[in-house]
PDB file of C-alpha atoms and ligand atoms in Angstrom:
ATOM      1  CA  MET A   1      21.222  14.241  15.260  1.00 67.00           C
ATOM      2  CA  ASN A   2      18.473  15.330  12.795  1.00 80.00           C
ATOM      3  CA  LYS A   3      14.845  14.970  13.807  1.00 91.00           C
ATOM      4  CA  PRO A   4      13.584  11.505  12.900  1.00 95.00           C
ATOM      5  CA  LEU A   5      12.321  10.910   9.358  1.00 97.00           C
ATOM      6  CA  ARG A   6       8.630  10.507   9.598  1.00 98.00           C
ATOM      7  CA  ILE A   7       7.186   7.567   7.759  1.00 98.00           C
ATOM      8  CA  ALA A   8       3.433   7.027   7.380  1.00 98.00           C
ATOM      9  CA  LEU A   9       2.542   3.358   7.146  1.00 98.00           C
ATOM     10  CA  THR A  10      -0.873   2.069   5.981  1.00 98.00           C
ATOM     11  CA  LYS A  11      -2.233   0.304   8.941  1.00 98.00           C
ATOM     12  CA  GLY A  12      -2.666  -3.498   8.668  1.00 97.00           C
ATOM     13  CA  ARG A  13      -0.879  -5.791   6.199  1.00 96.00           C
ATOM     14  CA  LEU A  14       1.237  -3.155   4.544  1.00 98.00           C
ATOM     15  CA  GLU A  15       2.377  -2.001   7.998  1.00 98.00           C
ATOM     16  CA  LYS A  16       3.434  -5.551   8.945  1.00 98.00           C
ATOM     17  CA  ASP A  17       5.204  -6.162   5.679  1.00 98.00           C
ATOM     18  CA  THR A  18       7.028  -2.854   5.995  1.00 98.00           C
ATOM     19  CA  VAL A  19       8.153  -3.735   9.592  1.00 97.00           C
ATOM     20  CA  GLY A  20       9.353  -7.085   8.212  1.00 97.00           C
ATOM     21  CA  LEU A  21      11.359  -5.262   5.600  1.00 97.00           C
ATOM     22  CA  PHE A  22      12.825  -2.770   8.128  1.00 96.00           C
ATOM     23  CA  GLU A  23      13.853  -5.569  10.413  1.00 96.00           C
ATOM     24  CA  LYS A  24      15.578  -7.251   7.552  1.00 96.00           C
ATOM     25  CA  ILE A  25      17.520  -4.016   6.898  1.00 95.00           C
ATOM     26  CA  GLY A  26      18.336  -4.105  10.709  1.00 94.00           C
ATOM     27  CA  TYR A  27      16.076  -1.470  12.203  1.00 95.00           C
ATOM     28  CA  ASP A  28      14.599  -2.179  15.624  1.00 95.00           C
ATOM     29  CA  CYS A  29      10.723  -2.041  15.169  1.00 97.00           C
ATOM     30  CA  THR A  30       9.862  -3.466  18.603  1.00 97.00           C
ATOM     31  CA  ALA A  31       7.754  -0.267  19.464  1.00 97.00           C
ATOM     32  CA  VAL A  32       5.676  -0.837  16.312  1.00 97.00           C
ATOM     33  CA  ARG A  33       5.233  -4.534  16.968  1.00 97.00           C
ATOM     34  CA  GLU A  34       4.141  -3.812  20.546  1.00 96.00           C
ATOM     35  CA  LYS A  35       2.225  -0.659  19.759  1.00 95.00           C
ATOM     36  CA  GLY A  36      -1.088  -1.255  21.545  1.00 94.00           C
ATOM     37  CA  ARG A  37      -3.243   1.717  20.520  1.00 96.00           C
ATOM     38  CA  LYS A  38      -0.401   4.122  20.026  1.00 96.00           C
ATOM     39  CA  LEU A  39      -0.284   5.750  16.590  1.00 97.00           C
ATOM     40  CA  ILE A  40       3.217   7.324  16.529  1.00 98.00           C
ATOM     41  CA  LEU A  41       6.061   5.015  17.271  1.00 97.00           C
ATOM     42  CA  PRO A  42       9.921   5.255  17.118  1.00 96.00           C
ATOM     43  CA  ILE A  43      11.952   2.984  14.871  1.00 96.00           C
ATOM     44  CA  THR A  44      15.243   3.040  16.667  1.00 86.00           C
ATOM     45  CA  ASP A  45      18.591   2.813  14.880  1.00 78.00           C
ATOM     46  CA  GLY A  46      16.942   4.065  11.806  1.00 73.00           C
ATOM     47  CA  ASN A  47      16.231   7.496  13.319  1.00 90.00           C
ATOM     48  CA  MET A  48      12.639   7.131  12.033  1.00 96.00           C
ATOM     49  CA  GLU A  49       9.180   7.605  13.472  1.00 97.00           C
ATOM     50  CA  ALA A  50       6.274   5.487  12.166  1.00 98.00           C
ATOM     51  CA  VAL A  51       2.892   7.087  11.868  1.00 98.00           C
ATOM     52  CA  LEU A  52       0.072   4.518  11.455  1.00 98.00           C
ATOM     53  CA  ALA A  53      -2.765   5.777   9.298  1.00 98.00           C
ATOM     54  CA  LYS A  54      -5.402   4.714   6.761  1.00 98.00           C
ATOM     55  CA  ALA A  55      -4.271   4.444   3.265  1.00 98.00           C
ATOM     56  CA  ASN A  56      -5.969   7.738   1.974  1.00 97.00           C
ATOM     57  CA  ASP A  57      -4.615   9.548   4.937  1.00 98.00           C
ATOM     58  CA  VAL A  58      -0.958   8.340   4.203  1.00 98.00           C
ATOM     59  CA  ILE A  59      -1.159  10.254   0.996  1.00 98.00           C
ATOM     60  CA  THR A  60      -2.611  13.276   2.629  1.00 98.00           C
ATOM     61  CA  TYR A  61       0.081  13.408   5.340  1.00 98.00           C
ATOM     62  CA  VAL A  62       2.863  13.025   2.762  1.00 98.00           C
ATOM     63  CA  GLU A  63       1.386  15.537   0.376  1.00 98.00           C
ATOM     64  CA  HIS A  64       1.131  18.153   3.206  1.00 98.00           C
ATOM     65  CA  GLY A  65       4.623  17.434   4.382  1.00 98.00           C
ATOM     66  CA  VAL A  66       3.800  16.323   7.959  1.00 98.00           C
ATOM     67  CA  CYS A  67       5.208  12.926   7.074  1.00 98.00           C
ATOM     68  CA  ASP A  68       8.314  12.663   4.883  1.00 98.00           C
ATOM     69  CA  ILE A  69       7.697   9.318   3.420  1.00 98.00           C
ATOM     70  CA  GLY A  70       4.727   6.910   3.069  1.00 98.00           C
ATOM     71  CA  VAL A  71       4.065   3.295   2.353  1.00 98.00           C
ATOM     72  CA  VAL A  72       0.755   2.992   0.445  1.00 98.00           C
ATOM     73  CA  GLY A  73      -0.819   0.658  -2.167  1.00 98.00           C
ATOM     74  CA  LYS A  74      -0.831   1.625  -5.875  1.00 98.00           C
ATOM     75  CA  ASP A  75      -4.642   1.304  -5.668  1.00 98.00           C
ATOM     76  CA  THR A  76      -4.849   4.280  -3.413  1.00 98.00           C
ATOM     77  CA  ILE A  77      -2.297   6.224  -5.494  1.00 98.00           C
ATOM     78  CA  MET A  78      -4.263   5.606  -8.670  1.00 98.00           C
ATOM     79  CA  GLU A  79      -7.525   6.625  -7.039  1.00 98.00           C
ATOM     80  CA  MET A  80      -6.256   9.740  -5.274  1.00 95.00           C
ATOM     81  CA  GLN A  81      -3.364  10.993  -7.314  1.00 85.00           C
ATOM     82  CA  GLY A  82      -1.734  14.181  -5.772  1.00 92.00           C
ATOM     83  CA  LYS A  83       1.687  15.874  -5.604  1.00 96.00           C
ATOM     84  CA  TYR A  84       4.462  13.694  -4.213  1.00 98.00           C
ATOM     85  CA  PHE A  85       7.203  11.381  -5.571  1.00 98.00           C
ATOM     86  CA  GLU A  86       6.456   7.721  -5.981  1.00 97.00           C
ATOM     87  CA  LEU A  87       9.854   6.160  -5.691  1.00 95.00           C
ATOM     88  CA  SER A  88      10.014   2.407  -5.068  1.00 95.00           C
ATOM     89  CA  ASP A  89       7.846  -0.581  -5.728  1.00 97.00           C
ATOM     90  CA  LEU A  90       8.166  -2.561  -2.445  1.00 97.00           C
ATOM     91  CA  GLY A  91       7.123  -5.750  -4.053  1.00 96.00           C
ATOM     92  CA  PHE A  92       4.527  -6.780  -1.404  1.00 98.00           C
ATOM     93  CA  GLY A  93       0.783  -6.182  -1.088  1.00 97.00           C
ATOM     94  CA  LYS A  94       0.447  -7.555  -4.595  1.00 98.00           C
ATOM     95  CA  CYS A  95      -3.057  -7.869  -6.070  1.00 98.00           C
ATOM     96  CA  GLN A  96      -4.860  -6.568  -9.214  1.00 98.00           C
ATOM     97  CA  PHE A  97      -7.548  -4.161 -10.071  1.00 98.00           C
ATOM     98  CA  ALA A  98     -10.264  -6.078 -12.114  1.00 98.00           C
ATOM     99  CA  LEU A  99     -13.682  -5.708 -13.596  1.00 98.00           C
ATOM    100  CA  ALA A 100     -16.012  -8.460 -12.438  1.00 98.00           C
ATOM    101  CA  THR A 101     -19.579  -9.520 -12.999  1.00 98.00           C
ATOM    102  CA  LYS A 102     -21.890 -12.313 -11.971  1.00 98.00           C
ATOM    103  CA  LYS A 103     -20.661 -15.525 -13.546  1.00 97.00           C
ATOM    104  CA  GLY A 104     -21.892 -15.975 -17.039  1.00 94.00           C
ATOM    105  CA  ASP A 105     -23.233 -12.513 -17.474  1.00 94.00           C
ATOM    106  CA  LYS A 106     -22.590 -10.852 -20.830  1.00 91.00           C
ATOM    107  CA  PHE A 107     -21.142  -7.493 -19.856  1.00 94.00           C
ATOM    108  CA  PHE A 108     -19.873  -5.916 -23.060  1.00 93.00           C
ATOM    109  CA  GLY A 109     -22.257  -5.320 -25.948  1.00 85.00           C
ATOM    110  CA  GLY A 110     -25.750  -3.930 -25.963  1.00 86.00           C
ATOM    111  CA  TYR A 111     -26.746  -0.247 -25.835  1.00 89.00           C
ATOM    112  CA  ASP A 112     -27.880   0.216 -22.287  1.00 93.00           C
ATOM    113  CA  VAL A 113     -25.590   2.316 -19.915  1.00 96.00           C
ATOM    114  CA  LYS A 114     -24.035  -0.139 -17.472  1.00 97.00           C
ATOM    115  CA  LYS A 115     -23.901   0.505 -13.758  1.00 98.00           C
ATOM    116  CA  ILE A 116     -20.638  -0.042 -11.993  1.00 98.00           C
ATOM    117  CA  ALA A 117     -20.086  -0.254  -8.233  1.00 98.00           C
ATOM    118  CA  SER A 118     -16.644   0.486  -6.900  1.00 98.00           C
ATOM    119  CA  LYS A 119     -14.679   1.771  -3.934  1.00 98.00           C
ATOM    120  CA  TYR A 120     -12.409   3.335  -6.480  1.00 98.00           C
ATOM    121  CA  PRO A 121     -14.712   5.522  -8.740  1.00 98.00           C
ATOM    122  CA  ASN A 122     -11.859   7.460 -10.297  1.00 98.00           C
ATOM    123  CA  VAL A 123     -10.031   4.239 -11.388  1.00 98.00           C
ATOM    124  CA  ALA A 124     -13.330   2.807 -12.583  1.00 98.00           C
ATOM    125  CA  ARG A 125     -14.133   6.096 -14.581  1.00 98.00           C
ATOM    126  CA  SER A 126     -10.813   6.235 -16.308  1.00 97.00           C
ATOM    127  CA  PHE A 127     -10.787   2.508 -17.171  1.00 98.00           C
ATOM    128  CA  PHE A 128     -14.174   2.917 -19.046  1.00 98.00           C
ATOM    129  CA  GLU A 129     -13.159   6.217 -20.525  1.00 97.00           C
ATOM    130  CA  SER A 130     -10.170   4.538 -22.026  1.00 97.00           C
ATOM    131  CA  LYS A 131     -12.602   2.113 -23.620  1.00 95.00           C
ATOM    132  CA  GLY A 132     -14.890   4.968 -24.841  1.00 95.00           C
ATOM    133  CA  MET A 133     -17.700   3.354 -22.849  1.00 95.00           C
ATOM    134  CA  ASP A 134     -20.299   5.470 -21.024  1.00 96.00           C
ATOM    135  CA  VAL A 135     -21.126   3.950 -17.549  1.00 97.00           C
ATOM    136  CA  GLU A 136     -22.822   5.111 -14.356  1.00 98.00           C
ATOM    137  CA  ILE A 137     -20.530   4.728 -11.341  1.00 98.00           C
ATOM    138  CA  VAL A 138     -21.870   4.110  -7.797  1.00 98.00           C
ATOM    139  CA  LYS A 139     -19.437   4.587  -4.917  1.00 98.00           C
ATOM    140  CA  ILE A 140     -19.515   1.691  -2.336  1.00 98.00           C
ATOM    141  CA  GLU A 141     -17.423   1.650   0.868  1.00 97.00           C
ATOM    142  CA  GLY A 142     -16.726  -1.979   1.140  1.00 94.00           C
ATOM    143  CA  SER A 143     -17.784  -5.633   0.290  1.00 97.00           C
ATOM    144  CA  VAL A 144     -18.372  -4.276  -3.201  1.00 98.00           C
ATOM    145  CA  GLU A 145     -19.122  -7.816  -4.302  1.00 98.00           C
ATOM    146  CA  LEU A 146     -22.603  -7.298  -2.846  1.00 98.00           C
ATOM    147  CA  ALA A 147     -23.598  -4.727  -5.471  1.00 98.00           C
ATOM    148  CA  PRO A 148     -24.162  -7.096  -8.486  1.00 98.00           C
ATOM    149  CA  LEU A 149     -25.719  -9.728  -6.033  1.00 98.00           C
ATOM    150  CA  LEU A 150     -28.282  -7.263  -4.846  1.00 98.00           C
ATOM    151  CA  GLU A 151     -28.799  -6.073  -8.434  1.00 97.00           C
ATOM    152  CA  LEU A 152     -27.539  -2.584  -7.759  1.00 98.00           C
ATOM    153  CA  ALA A 153     -24.862  -2.851 -10.436  1.00 98.00           C
ATOM    154  CA  ASP A 154     -23.967  -4.776 -13.552  1.00 98.00           C
ATOM    155  CA  GLY A 155     -20.320  -5.026 -12.566  1.00 98.00           C
ATOM    156  CA  ILE A 156     -17.754  -3.995 -10.079  1.00 98.00           C
ATOM    157  CA  VAL A 157     -14.228  -2.516 -10.288  1.00 98.00           C
ATOM    158  CA  ASP A 158     -12.362  -3.854  -7.320  1.00 98.00           C
ATOM    159  CA  ILE A 159      -9.263  -5.448  -5.952  1.00 98.00           C
ATOM    160  CA  VAL A 160      -8.711  -9.158  -6.524  1.00 98.00           C
ATOM    161  CA  GLU A 161      -6.044 -10.911  -4.604  1.00 97.00           C
ATOM    162  CA  THR A 162      -6.669 -14.652  -4.307  1.00 97.00           C
ATOM    163  CA  GLY A 163     -10.015 -14.552  -6.162  1.00 98.00           C
ATOM    164  CA  THR A 164     -11.699 -16.249  -3.222  1.00 98.00           C
ATOM    165  CA  THR A 165     -14.248 -13.471  -2.486  1.00 98.00           C
ATOM    166  CA  LEU A 166     -15.405 -13.387  -6.095  1.00 98.00           C
ATOM    167  CA  LYS A 167     -15.586 -17.191  -6.340  1.00 98.00           C
ATOM    168  CA  GLU A 168     -17.578 -17.627  -3.042  1.00 98.00           C
ATOM    169  CA  ASN A 169     -20.094 -15.040  -4.234  1.00 98.00           C
ATOM    170  CA  GLY A 170     -20.543 -16.422  -7.803  1.00 98.00           C
ATOM    171  CA  LEU A 171     -18.687 -13.597  -9.538  1.00 98.00           C
ATOM    172  CA  GLU A 172     -15.866 -13.795 -12.121  1.00 98.00           C
ATOM    173  CA  VAL A 173     -13.196 -11.462 -13.514  1.00 98.00           C
ATOM    174  CA  ILE A 174     -14.125 -10.073 -17.069  1.00 97.00           C
ATOM    175  CA  GLU A 175     -10.883  -8.114 -17.427  1.00 98.00           C
ATOM    176  CA  PHE A 176      -7.756  -7.312 -15.389  1.00 98.00           C
ATOM    177  CA  ILE A 177      -7.231  -3.579 -15.210  1.00 98.00           C
ATOM    178  CA  ALA A 178      -3.884  -3.054 -13.396  1.00 98.00           C
ATOM    179  CA  PRO A 179      -1.436  -4.678 -11.114  1.00 98.00           C
ATOM    180  CA  ILE A 180      -1.139  -3.261  -7.635  1.00 98.00           C
ATOM    181  CA  SER A 181       1.615  -3.431  -4.991  1.00 98.00           C
ATOM    182  CA  ALA A 182       2.925  -1.291  -2.184  1.00 98.00           C
ATOM    183  CA  ARG A 183       4.798   1.774  -3.101  1.00 98.00           C
ATOM    184  CA  LEU A 184       7.135   4.208  -1.281  1.00 98.00           C
ATOM    185  CA  ILE A 185       6.067   7.806  -1.672  1.00 98.00           C
ATOM    186  CA  VAL A 186       8.039  10.919  -0.664  1.00 98.00           C
ATOM    187  CA  ASN A 187       7.067  14.500   0.026  1.00 98.00           C
ATOM    188  CA  THR A 188       8.565  16.823  -2.630  1.00 98.00           C
ATOM    189  CA  VAL A 189      10.243  19.152  -0.135  1.00 98.00           C
ATOM    190  CA  SER A 190      11.591  16.353   2.081  1.00 98.00           C
ATOM    191  CA  MET A 191      13.066  14.890  -1.035  1.00 97.00           C
ATOM    192  CA  LYS A 192      15.273  18.063  -1.370  1.00 98.00           C
ATOM    193  CA  LEU A 193      15.958  18.877   2.325  1.00 97.00           C
ATOM    194  CA  ARG A 194      16.634  15.324   3.480  1.00 96.00           C
ATOM    195  CA  GLN A 195      17.819  13.771   0.257  1.00 96.00           C
ATOM    196  CA  GLN A 196      20.747  11.901   1.712  1.00 95.00           C
ATOM    197  CA  GLU A 197      18.810  10.134   4.404  1.00 94.00           C
ATOM    198  CA  ILE A 198      15.995   9.325   2.047  1.00 96.00           C
ATOM    199  CA  GLU A 199      18.340   7.920  -0.651  1.00 96.00           C
ATOM    200  CA  LYS A 200      20.171   5.880   1.938  1.00 95.00           C
ATOM    201  CA  LEU A 201      16.939   4.407   3.077  1.00 95.00           C
ATOM    202  CA  ILE A 202      15.833   3.667  -0.491  1.00 95.00           C
ATOM    203  CA  SER A 203      19.001   1.935  -1.321  1.00 96.00           C
ATOM    204  CA  GLN A 204      18.711  -0.200   1.791  1.00 95.00           C
ATOM    205  CA  ILE A 205      15.115  -1.065   0.934  1.00 95.00           C
ATOM    206  CA  GLU A 206      16.012  -1.915  -2.620  1.00 94.00           C
ATOM    207  CA  ALA A 207      18.809  -4.221  -1.450  1.00 95.00           C
ATOM    208  CA  ASN A 208      16.327  -6.162   0.758  1.00 94.00           C
ATOM    209  CA  ILE A 209      13.306  -6.589  -1.458  1.00 89.00           C
TER     210      ILE A 209
HETATM  211  C1  PRP B 301     -10.643  -6.578  -0.602  1.00 73.86           C
HETATM  212  C2  PRP B 301     -11.315  -6.535  -1.937  1.00 73.86           C
HETATM  213  C3  PRP B 301     -12.082  -7.770  -2.077  1.00 73.86           C
HETATM  214  C4  PRP B 301     -11.138  -8.792  -1.356  1.00 73.86           C
HETATM  215  C5  PRP B 301     -10.398  -9.490  -2.512  1.00 73.86           C
HETATM  216  O1  PRP B 301     -11.539  -6.342   0.427  1.00 73.86           O
HETATM  217  O2  PRP B 301     -12.177  -5.316  -1.951  1.00 73.86           O
HETATM  218  O3  PRP B 301     -13.340  -7.756  -1.524  1.00 73.86           O
HETATM  219  O4  PRP B 301     -10.314  -7.963  -0.545  1.00 73.86           O
HETATM  220  O5  PRP B 301      -9.512 -10.494  -1.820  1.00 73.86           O
HETATM  221  P1  PRP B 301      -9.550 -11.982  -2.437  1.00 73.86           P
HETATM  222  O6  PRP B 301      -9.433 -11.963  -3.943  1.00 73.86           O
HETATM  223  O7  PRP B 301      -8.273 -12.614  -1.810  1.00 73.86           O
HETATM  224  O8  PRP B 301     -10.725 -12.674  -1.930  1.00 73.86           O
HETATM  225  P2  PRP B 301     -11.162  -6.105   1.929  1.00 73.86           P
HETATM  226  O9  PRP B 301     -10.850  -7.445   2.611  1.00 73.86           O
HETATM  227  O10 PRP B 301     -10.116  -5.046   1.978  1.00 73.86           O
HETATM  228  O11 PRP B 301     -12.453  -5.563   2.604  1.00 73.86           O
HETATM  229  P3  PRP B 301     -13.638  -4.543   2.025  1.00 73.86           P
HETATM  230  O12 PRP B 301     -14.292  -5.276   0.897  1.00 73.86           O
HETATM  231  O13 PRP B 301     -14.528  -4.458   3.247  1.00 73.86           O
HETATM  232  O14 PRP B 301     -12.948  -3.306   1.713  1.00 73.86           O
END
């Protein structure tokens, strides 16, 4: 038998949704469900091995070919780009990129250069470039909603899922930027060398989403 296909999963919700999907296909994911602190786990029957990583690292491992496949959010893909194939939309992990400000703030208009806080500076930059708008971008690592409340920024570019975090902090969406969901990415060399196995997996996934 071939060595197992290595699949990097974004730890947390995407990992759980992927395990749910694999179990629907019929793969035994007990080891991943009962992982404790282990980071590399077998997925029996599927001849796969799950590698649990942070979103940015999923892309790095797939790009470098140490994992054949990855499951990662479109948000990370848009922010990091890189050289790999993006093959399937897995239909879960759905949310949106949005520009938000304090409720009632007039964001557009005026001549002052606006300050934008974001965990996703590249996404923010290209959004404002597409509008021909000059902005200053400040990188924030988390709870970006704090930045306008603390008067660090005029607005934020962030992920909105239910909208609760914005609402509870007196912010509102000014404009939706792009839809986000989990994607299957594949290393370019693995796609050639292990094409049959990867295509089989993709067709099983697509039949079950
Ligand atoms: C994300 C995002 C928002 C929140 C949106 O943060 O950055 O803060 O979820 O979800 P909602 O619309 O359902 O309220 P996350 O929970 O990943 O934490 P972080 O801000 O520390 O990155």
